[in-house]
mmCIF file of C-alpha atoms in Angstrom:
data_model
loop_
_atom_site.group_PDB
_atom_site.id
_atom_site.type_symbol
_atom_site.label_atom_id
_atom_site.label_comp_id
_atom_site.label_asym_id
_atom_site.label_seq_id
_atom_site.Cartn_x
_atom_site.Cartn_y
_atom_site.Cartn_z
ATOM 1 C CA MET A 1 129.125 55.335 116.249
ATOM 2 C CA ARG A 2 126.011 57.601 115.993
ATOM 3 C CA ASN A 3 128.174 60.530 114.681
ATOM 4 C CA PHE A 4 130.057 58.252 112.387
ATOM 5 C CA SER A 5 126.760 57.039 110.849
ATOM 6 C CA PHE A 6 125.581 60.577 110.422
ATOM 7 C CA VAL A 7 128.873 61.460 108.500
ATOM 8 C CA VAL A 8 128.456 58.500 106.264
ATOM 9 C CA LEU A 9 124.797 59.301 105.524
ATOM 10 C CA THR A 10 125.783 62.838 104.741
ATOM 11 C CA PHE A 11 128.468 61.772 102.325
ATOM 12 C CA LEU A 12 126.042 59.385 100.583
ATOM 13 C CA PHE A 13 123.336 62.071 100.436
ATOM 14 C CA ALA A 14 125.742 64.537 98.824
ATOM 15 C CA HIS A 15 126.863 61.783 96.373
ATOM 16 C CA LEU A 16 123.315 61.166 95.435
ATOM 17 C CA ILE A 17 122.680 64.946 94.870
ATOM 18 C CA LEU A 18 125.648 65.087 92.575
ATOM 19 C CA CYS A 19 124.636 62.057 90.524
ATOM 20 C CA ALA A 20 121.056 63.334 90.276
ATOM 21 C CA THR A 21 121.846 66.888 89.156
ATOM 22 C CA THR A 22 125.122 66.934 87.299
ATOM 23 C CA THR A 23 124.453 67.665 83.599
ATOM 24 C CA HIS A 24 126.666 68.310 80.674
ATOM 25 C CA ALA A 25 126.466 71.618 78.617
ATOM 26 C CA GLN A 26 123.585 71.410 76.169
ATOM 27 C CA THR A 27 121.572 73.827 74.040
ATOM 28 C CA PRO A 28 119.231 75.776 76.393
ATOM 29 C CA THR A 29 115.557 75.490 75.918
ATOM 30 C CA THR A 30 113.289 78.746 76.389
ATOM 31 C CA LEU A 31 110.232 79.707 78.298
ATOM 32 C CA GLY A 32 108.133 82.800 78.951
ATOM 33 C CA ARG A 33 108.233 86.127 77.235
ATOM 34 C CA ILE A 34 109.536 89.675 77.606
ATOM 35 C CA GLU A 35 106.875 92.311 78.273
ATOM 36 C CA ARG A 36 107.829 95.792 77.154
ATOM 37 C CA LEU A 37 106.116 98.554 79.090
ATOM 38 C CA ASP A 38 108.374 101.469 78.109
ATOM 39 C CA PRO A 39 110.777 102.166 75.135
ATOM 40 C CA ALA A 40 113.567 102.423 77.765
ATOM 41 C CA LEU A 41 113.534 98.672 77.992
ATOM 42 C CA ASP A 42 114.873 98.439 74.307
ATOM 43 C CA ALA A 43 118.280 99.869 75.444
ATOM 44 C CA ARG A 44 118.648 96.893 77.807
ATOM 45 C CA ILE A 45 116.934 93.912 76.182
ATOM 46 C CA GLY A 46 116.922 93.217 72.422
ATOM 47 C CA GLU A 47 113.687 92.681 70.580
ATOM 48 C CA ASP A 48 114.391 89.009 69.862
ATOM 49 C CA THR A 49 115.760 88.094 73.288
ATOM 50 C CA LYS A 50 114.554 84.804 74.911
ATOM 51 C CA ILE A 51 114.550 83.444 78.356
ATOM 52 C CA GLU A 52 116.922 80.429 78.199
ATOM 53 C CA VAL A 53 116.670 77.513 80.769
ATOM 54 C CA LEU A 54 120.191 76.444 81.461
ATOM 55 C CA ALA A 55 119.325 73.729 83.979
ATOM 56 C CA SER A 56 116.218 72.296 85.853
ATOM 57 C CA GLY A 57 115.299 69.688 88.382
ATOM 58 C CA PHE A 58 116.066 71.494 91.487
ATOM 59 C CA THR A 59 113.903 71.846 94.595
ATOM 60 C CA TRP A 60 113.976 75.525 95.190
ATOM 61 C CA CYS A 61 117.011 77.560 93.843
ATOM 62 C CA GLU A 62 118.087 80.958 95.178
ATOM 63 C CA GLY A 63 120.834 83.295 95.724
ATOM 64 C CA PRO A 64 122.797 83.346 92.427
ATOM 65 C CA VAL A 65 126.186 84.931 92.087
ATOM 66 C CA TRP A 66 128.368 85.166 89.133
ATOM 67 C CA VAL A 67 132.094 84.425 89.897
ATOM 68 C CA SER A 68 134.817 85.568 87.490
ATOM 69 C CA ASP A 69 138.048 83.501 87.152
ATOM 70 C CA ALA A 70 140.856 83.043 84.775
ATOM 71 C CA ALA A 71 138.864 80.403 82.759
ATOM 72 C CA GLU A 72 135.289 80.833 81.625
ATOM 73 C CA GLY A 73 133.742 82.015 84.955
ATOM 74 C CA TYR A 74 130.790 80.405 86.633
ATOM 75 C CA LEU A 75 127.473 80.757 88.368
ATOM 76 C CA LEU A 76 126.909 79.645 91.976
ATOM 77 C CA PHE A 77 123.505 79.243 93.379
ATOM 78 C CA SER A 78 121.764 77.714 96.371
ATOM 79 C CA ASP A 79 119.184 74.877 96.553
ATOM 80 C CA ILE A 80 117.846 75.596 99.949
ATOM 81 C CA PRO A 81 115.914 72.473 100.639
ATOM 82 C CA ARG A 82 118.871 70.303 99.525
ATOM 83 C CA ASN A 83 121.250 72.267 101.821
ATOM 84 C CA SER A 84 123.595 72.543 98.830
ATOM 85 C CA ILE A 85 125.339 75.131 96.623
ATOM 86 C CA PHE A 86 125.663 74.227 92.851
ATOM 87 C CA ARG A 87 127.946 75.549 90.178
ATOM 88 C CA TRP A 88 126.972 76.041 86.565
ATOM 89 C CA THR A 89 129.479 76.532 83.621
ATOM 90 C CA ALA A 90 128.953 76.646 80.023
ATOM 91 C CA SER A 91 131.277 73.897 79.388
ATOM 92 C CA ARG A 92 130.232 71.459 82.057
ATOM 93 C CA GLY A 93 126.727 72.322 83.049
ATOM 94 C CA VAL A 94 125.748 71.839 86.712
ATOM 95 C CA GLU A 95 127.925 70.369 89.342
ATOM 96 C CA LEU A 96 127.598 70.120 93.114
ATOM 97 C CA TYR A 97 129.868 72.758 94.753
ATOM 98 C CA MET A 98 129.054 72.475 98.398
ATOM 99 C CA HIS A 99 127.111 70.278 100.710
ATOM 100 C CA PRO A 100 125.996 71.042 103.438
ATOM 101 C CA SER A 101 125.728 74.705 102.677
ATOM 102 C CA GLY A 102 123.625 76.295 105.373
ATOM 103 C CA TYR A 103 123.003 73.688 108.177
ATOM 104 C CA THR A 104 125.615 71.505 109.795
ATOM 105 C CA GLY A 105 123.499 70.134 112.587
ATOM 106 C CA ILE A 106 122.759 66.428 113.055
ATOM 107 C CA SER A 107 118.884 66.607 113.366
ATOM 108 C CA TYR A 108 116.037 67.559 111.063
ATOM 109 C CA TYR A 109 115.852 71.324 110.550
ATOM 110 C CA GLY A 110 112.775 72.209 108.532
ATOM 111 C CA LEU A 111 112.199 72.383 104.867
ATOM 112 C CA GLU A 112 114.674 75.271 104.055
ATOM 113 C CA PRO A 113 117.987 74.565 105.969
ATOM 114 C CA GLY A 114 120.551 75.465 103.330
ATOM 115 C CA SER A 115 122.237 78.602 102.265
ATOM 116 C CA ASN A 116 120.279 81.438 100.612
ATOM 117 C CA GLY A 117 121.929 84.673 99.290
ATOM 118 C CA LEU A 118 125.447 84.426 98.059
ATOM 119 C CA ALA A 119 128.100 87.086 97.258
ATOM 120 C CA VAL A 120 131.736 87.337 96.599
ATOM 121 C CA ASP A 121 133.960 89.851 98.677
ATOM 122 C CA SER A 122 136.807 91.983 97.305
ATOM 123 C CA GLU A 123 139.184 89.044 97.755
ATOM 124 C CA GLY A 124 136.988 86.645 95.650
ATOM 125 C CA ARG A 125 135.852 84.731 98.699
ATOM 126 C CA LEU A 126 132.304 83.343 98.890
ATOM 127 C CA VAL A 127 130.006 84.856 101.562
ATOM 128 C CA ALA A 128 126.762 83.149 102.223
ATOM 129 C CA CYS A 129 123.469 83.704 104.173
ATOM 130 C CA GLU A 130 122.958 80.473 105.953
ATOM 131 C CA HIS A 131 119.501 79.494 107.119
ATOM 132 C CA GLY A 132 120.037 76.532 109.410
ATOM 133 C CA ASP A 133 123.165 77.816 111.052
ATOM 134 C CA ARG A 134 121.580 81.263 111.324
ATOM 135 C CA ARG A 135 124.599 83.130 110.248
ATOM 136 C CA VAL A 136 126.517 84.976 107.578
ATOM 137 C CA SER A 137 129.536 82.974 106.811
ATOM 138 C CA LEU A 138 132.901 83.362 104.783
ATOM 139 C CA LEU A 139 134.462 80.448 102.882
ATOM 140 C CA THR A 140 138.223 80.774 103.351
ATOM 141 C CA ARG A 141 140.880 80.020 100.770
ATOM 142 C CA GLY A 142 141.725 76.879 102.616
ATOM 143 C CA GLY A 143 138.093 75.628 102.430
ATOM 144 C CA GLY A 144 137.131 76.291 106.023
ATOM 145 C CA LYS A 145 134.330 78.688 107.169
ATOM 146 C CA LEU A 146 134.503 81.816 109.288
ATOM 147 C CA THR A 147 131.371 83.233 110.986
ATOM 148 C CA LEU A 148 130.933 86.924 110.135
ATOM 149 C CA ALA A 149 127.737 87.512 111.988
ATOM 150 C CA ASP A 150 125.308 85.161 113.942
ATOM 151 C CA ARG A 151 124.093 87.331 116.905
ATOM 152 C CA PHE A 152 122.806 90.872 117.513
ATOM 153 C CA GLU A 153 123.196 92.056 121.111
ATOM 154 C CA GLY A 154 123.708 88.478 122.195
ATOM 155 C CA ARG A 155 120.649 87.013 120.506
ATOM 156 C CA ARG A 156 120.717 84.638 117.542
ATOM 157 C CA LEU A 157 119.767 86.001 114.188
ATOM 158 C CA ASN A 158 116.533 84.649 112.614
ATOM 159 C CA SER A 159 117.942 83.341 109.269
ATOM 160 C CA PRO A 160 119.971 85.667 107.130
ATOM 161 C CA ASN A 161 118.455 85.812 103.716
ATOM 162 C CA ASP A 162 120.219 88.106 101.240
ATOM 163 C CA LEU A 163 123.229 90.331 101.165
ATOM 164 C CA VAL A 164 125.190 92.997 99.309
ATOM 165 C CA PHE A 165 128.609 94.517 99.580
ATOM 166 C CA GLY A 166 129.345 98.122 99.624
ATOM 167 C CA GLU A 167 132.747 100.011 99.515
ATOM 168 C CA GLY A 168 135.333 99.276 102.088
ATOM 169 C CA GLY A 169 133.913 95.816 102.762
ATOM 170 C CA VAL A 170 130.750 96.966 104.285
ATOM 171 C CA LEU A 171 128.147 94.292 104.144
ATOM 172 C CA TYR A 172 124.351 94.863 104.295
ATOM 173 C CA PHE A 173 121.953 91.898 104.749
ATOM 174 C CA THR A 174 118.457 90.982 105.683
ATOM 175 C CA ASP A 175 117.158 88.680 108.468
ATOM 176 C CA PRO A 176 113.554 87.398 107.955
ATOM 177 C CA PRO A 177 112.335 84.130 109.797
ATOM 178 C CA TYR A 178 111.938 81.961 106.521
ATOM 179 C CA GLY A 179 114.841 79.610 107.478
ATOM 180 C CA LEU A 180 113.405 78.689 110.856
ATOM 181 C CA PRO A 181 111.586 75.375 110.863
ATOM 182 C CA GLU A 182 108.305 76.980 112.084
ATOM 183 C CA ARG A 183 109.305 80.483 110.729
ATOM 184 C CA ALA A 184 107.962 83.377 112.694
ATOM 185 C CA SER A 185 106.425 81.290 115.497
ATOM 186 C CA ASP A 186 109.493 79.033 115.832
ATOM 187 C CA PRO A 187 110.331 78.533 119.627
ATOM 188 C CA ARG A 188 114.002 78.793 118.750
ATOM 189 C CA ARG A 189 113.494 82.433 117.510
ATOM 190 C CA GLU A 190 115.333 84.930 119.820
ATOM 191 C CA LEU A 191 114.599 88.204 118.080
ATOM 192 C CA ASP A 192 111.013 89.614 117.977
ATOM 193 C CA PHE A 193 111.609 91.705 114.780
ATOM 194 C CA CYS A 194 113.085 91.110 111.232
ATOM 195 C CA GLY A 195 116.031 93.488 110.784
ATOM 196 C CA ILE A 196 118.151 95.040 107.989
ATOM 197 C CA TYR A 197 121.689 95.191 109.132
ATOM 198 C CA ARG A 198 125.151 96.589 108.290
ATOM 199 C CA LEU A 199 128.250 94.732 109.084
ATOM 200 C CA ASP A 200 131.241 96.900 109.050
ATOM 201 C CA ALA A 201 134.674 95.757 108.033
ATOM 202 C CA ASP A 202 135.856 95.741 111.701
ATOM 203 C CA GLY A 203 133.208 93.186 112.477
ATOM 204 C CA LYS A 204 130.673 95.495 114.309
ATOM 205 C CA LEU A 205 126.984 94.720 113.492
ATOM 206 C CA ASN A 206 124.502 97.500 113.290
ATOM 207 C CA LEU A 207 120.789 97.323 113.090
ATOM 208 C CA LEU A 208 119.610 99.765 110.499
ATOM 209 C CA THR A 209 115.930 99.393 110.607
ATOM 210 C CA LYS A 210 112.998 97.237 111.758
ATOM 211 C CA GLN A 211 110.633 98.996 109.342
ATOM 212 C CA LEU A 212 109.842 96.069 107.148
ATOM 213 C CA ALA A 213 108.031 92.934 108.460
ATOM 214 C CA ARG A 214 109.585 90.594 105.994
ATOM 215 C CA PRO A 215 112.711 92.141 104.395
ATOM 216 C CA ASN A 216 114.139 89.960 101.731
ATOM 217 C CA GLY A 217 116.268 90.801 98.685
ATOM 218 C CA ILE A 218 118.787 93.698 98.982
ATOM 219 C CA GLY A 219 120.769 95.805 96.696
ATOM 220 C CA LEU A 220 122.779 99.131 96.507
ATOM 221 C CA SER A 221 122.469 102.037 94.018
ATOM 222 C CA PRO A 222 125.713 102.655 92.068
ATOM 223 C CA ASP A 223 126.449 105.699 94.124
ATOM 224 C CA GLU A 224 125.827 103.814 97.304
ATOM 225 C CA LYS A 225 123.383 106.512 98.494
ATOM 226 C CA THR A 226 120.268 104.260 98.286
ATOM 227 C CA LEU A 227 119.616 100.829 99.727
ATOM 228 C CA TYR A 228 116.903 98.937 97.900
ATOM 229 C CA VAL A 229 115.078 96.256 99.866
ATOM 230 C CA ALA A 230 112.239 93.834 98.648
ATOM 231 C CA GLN A 231 109.607 92.825 101.103
ATOM 232 C CA SER A 232 108.008 89.341 100.682
ATOM 233 C CA ASP A 233 104.992 90.110 102.805
ATOM 234 C CA PRO A 234 101.638 89.227 101.135
ATOM 235 C CA ALA A 235 99.965 92.117 102.969
ATOM 236 C CA ALA A 236 102.523 94.601 101.777
ATOM 237 C CA PRO A 237 104.531 93.108 98.712
ATOM 238 C CA VAL A 238 106.687 96.047 97.889
ATOM 239 C CA TRP A 239 110.161 97.276 96.828
ATOM 240 C CA MET A 240 111.461 99.968 99.091
ATOM 241 C CA ALA A 241 114.281 102.623 98.752
ATOM 242 C CA PHE A 242 116.123 103.616 101.892
ATOM 243 C CA PRO A 243 118.400 106.767 101.664
ATOM 244 C CA ILE A 244 121.774 106.043 103.174
ATOM 245 C CA ASN A 245 123.055 108.900 105.373
ATOM 246 C CA GLU A 246 126.676 110.149 105.671
ATOM 247 C CA ASP A 247 127.152 108.033 108.772
ATOM 248 C CA LYS A 248 125.844 104.931 106.800
ATOM 249 C CA SER A 249 122.660 104.886 108.882
ATOM 250 C CA LEU A 250 119.349 104.758 106.968
ATOM 251 C CA GLY A 251 116.696 107.400 106.508
ATOM 252 C CA GLU A 252 113.023 106.577 106.335
ATOM 253 C CA GLY A 253 112.156 104.033 103.625
ATOM 254 C CA LYS A 254 110.137 105.111 100.662
ATOM 255 C CA LEU A 255 108.032 103.003 98.331
ATOM 256 C CA LEU A 256 109.575 102.202 95.042
ATOM 257 C CA LEU A 257 107.008 99.939 93.564
ATOM 258 C CA ASP A 258 103.976 97.906 94.913
ATOM 259 C CA ALA A 259 103.526 94.395 93.572
ATOM 260 C CA LYS A 260 100.043 93.746 94.954
ATOM 261 C CA SER A 261 98.194 94.000 91.641
ATOM 262 C CA PHE A 262 100.740 91.660 89.926
ATOM 263 C CA MET A 263 99.874 88.919 92.432
ATOM 264 C CA ALA A 264 96.573 88.406 90.760
ATOM 265 C CA GLU A 265 98.331 87.438 87.542
ATOM 266 C CA PHE A 266 101.294 85.151 88.735
ATOM 267 C CA PRO A 267 102.458 83.355 91.800
ATOM 268 C CA GLY A 268 105.123 84.742 94.023
ATOM 269 C CA LEU A 269 106.220 87.872 95.930
ATOM 270 C CA PRO A 270 109.095 90.388 95.604
ATOM 271 C CA ASP A 271 112.175 88.517 96.484
ATOM 272 C CA GLY A 272 115.901 88.848 95.421
ATOM 273 C CA LEU A 273 117.227 91.674 93.395
ATOM 274 C CA ASP A 274 120.380 93.161 91.635
ATOM 275 C CA VAL A 275 121.247 96.582 90.528
ATOM 276 C CA ALA A 276 122.938 97.436 87.383
ATOM 277 C CA LYS A 277 125.707 100.108 87.026
ATOM 278 C CA ASP A 278 123.228 102.528 85.330
ATOM 279 C CA GLY A 279 120.959 102.153 88.363
ATOM 280 C CA THR A 280 118.412 99.897 86.727
ATOM 281 C CA ILE A 281 116.975 97.512 89.326
ATOM 282 C CA TYR A 282 116.138 93.928 88.356
ATOM 283 C CA GLY A 283 113.797 92.474 90.970
ATOM 284 C CA SER A 284 112.220 89.117 91.183
ATOM 285 C CA GLY A 285 108.499 89.179 91.859
ATOM 286 C CA PRO A 286 105.190 87.525 90.885
ATOM 287 C CA GLY A 287 105.965 85.417 87.916
ATOM 288 C CA ALA A 288 108.701 87.559 86.639
ATOM 289 C CA ILE A 289 111.775 89.760 86.879
ATOM 290 C CA TYR A 290 110.590 93.376 87.232
ATOM 291 C CA VAL A 291 112.853 95.933 85.464
ATOM 292 C CA ILE A 292 112.516 99.060 87.459
ATOM 293 C CA GLN A 293 114.093 102.441 87.025
ATOM 294 C CA PRO A 294 115.531 104.249 90.088
ATOM 295 C CA ASP A 295 112.522 106.631 90.265
ATOM 296 C CA GLY A 296 110.229 103.535 90.576
ATOM 297 C CA LYS A 297 108.957 103.308 87.070
ATOM 298 C CA LEU A 298 108.369 99.873 85.815
ATOM 299 C CA ILE A 299 109.688 99.647 82.219
ATOM 300 C CA GLY A 300 109.294 95.893 81.542
ATOM 301 C CA ARG A 301 108.988 92.369 82.888
ATOM 302 C CA ILE A 302 110.882 89.130 82.131
ATOM 303 C CA ILE A 303 107.970 86.900 82.585
ATOM 304 C CA THR A 304 108.452 83.174 83.380
ATOM 305 C CA GLU A 305 104.758 82.855 84.721
ATOM 306 C CA GLY A 306 106.010 80.833 87.614
ATOM 307 C CA ARG A 307 107.727 81.657 90.930
ATOM 308 C CA VAL A 308 110.938 83.607 90.557
ATOM 309 C CA SER A 309 113.354 83.780 93.530
ATOM 310 C CA ASN A 310 116.324 85.949 92.622
ATOM 311 C CA CYS A 311 118.663 87.131 89.831
ATOM 312 C CA THR A 312 122.253 88.329 89.319
ATOM 313 C CA LEU A 313 124.133 90.231 86.532
ATOM 314 C CA SER A 314 127.387 88.949 85.135
ATOM 315 C CA ASP A 315 130.402 91.268 85.775
ATOM 316 C CA ASP A 316 130.142 92.716 82.229
ATOM 317 C CA GLU A 317 126.348 92.949 82.668
ATOM 318 C CA LYS A 318 125.762 91.251 79.330
ATOM 319 C CA THR A 319 123.835 88.495 81.092
ATOM 320 C CA LEU A 320 121.168 88.371 83.648
ATOM 321 C CA TYR A 321 120.960 84.974 85.535
ATOM 322 C CA ILE A 322 117.619 84.065 87.012
ATOM 323 C CA THR A 323 116.814 81.302 89.586
ATOM 324 C CA ALA A 324 113.099 80.544 89.030
ATOM 325 C CA ASP A 325 111.634 77.793 91.241
ATOM 326 C CA ASP A 326 113.375 74.552 90.003
ATOM 327 C CA LYS A 327 115.168 76.303 87.089
ATOM 328 C CA VAL A 328 118.135 78.349 86.437
ATOM 329 C CA CYS A 329 117.726 80.738 83.490
ATOM 330 C CA ARG A 330 119.578 83.432 81.653
ATOM 331 C CA VAL A 331 118.619 86.479 79.571
ATOM 332 C CA ARG A 332 121.144 88.084 77.148
ATOM 333 C CA LEU A 333 121.348 91.875 77.709
ATOM 334 C CA LYS A 334 122.612 94.654 75.516
#
């Protein structure tokens, strides 16, 4: 009876989430501004470009990914506290896509139990970093889930955060403690470090580095010779570049850009990121998306003035979608 009651409550909660957040397509409002720090930004973002708010009213949205299909395509993104994934389309607005998304237990599991980073594999299947279930999962065609990684050397991962696919199905992901109810001091924690990992196509999990205290967003250069990682550590809020060796191990990380000075302007830390085909890095950070060249030069900021968690490019790279606290936004690109 107890389990049945939990199932009923879960169903009702999911229904309430859907009713509270489903919206019809409407004309987006705008916020913030584009800051141009170098003429190179003009080749990517037009002079009259606005930051459009597509939807709002979420708790903390994260992990956006654009999914192409035969129709119009759609954006998936996580609302971590609500343990849900939502879908946005231009024709229908926001709809509930999955609940639960990152925690399937039957007891309270902190403030951030849901999925975080999302990606799509070469077969079009959704892959997710799950906080509460402490794993990287794959959603099968039939709707069931497979666990891709949940342990390193027999010990449970902290709470996988963000991920990116490379050639041949190789998957890179970060594993900070943010999804644990008590974070770094949680008694359920089994690893005494926060790792950056590579999951090979054969299922082997490789620890690449422990260098960063709080690894978060992750992305690959177009030639897959560099791994970019954002660190959301207030003591060292940085974007790092790690050379990828021939054997796919990592060389010593180098500083790409330090966000310390920007923290005095706006709230937030370096978080999720995406990398364009020309090598431009779009990284969420204090109050903005930071547009960074591969050499570390900051050429502009897409400023929302509030906390910004992540971003993703559409397949044609004509649109940048942004998750910014309780909002989902977009910026049209050239």
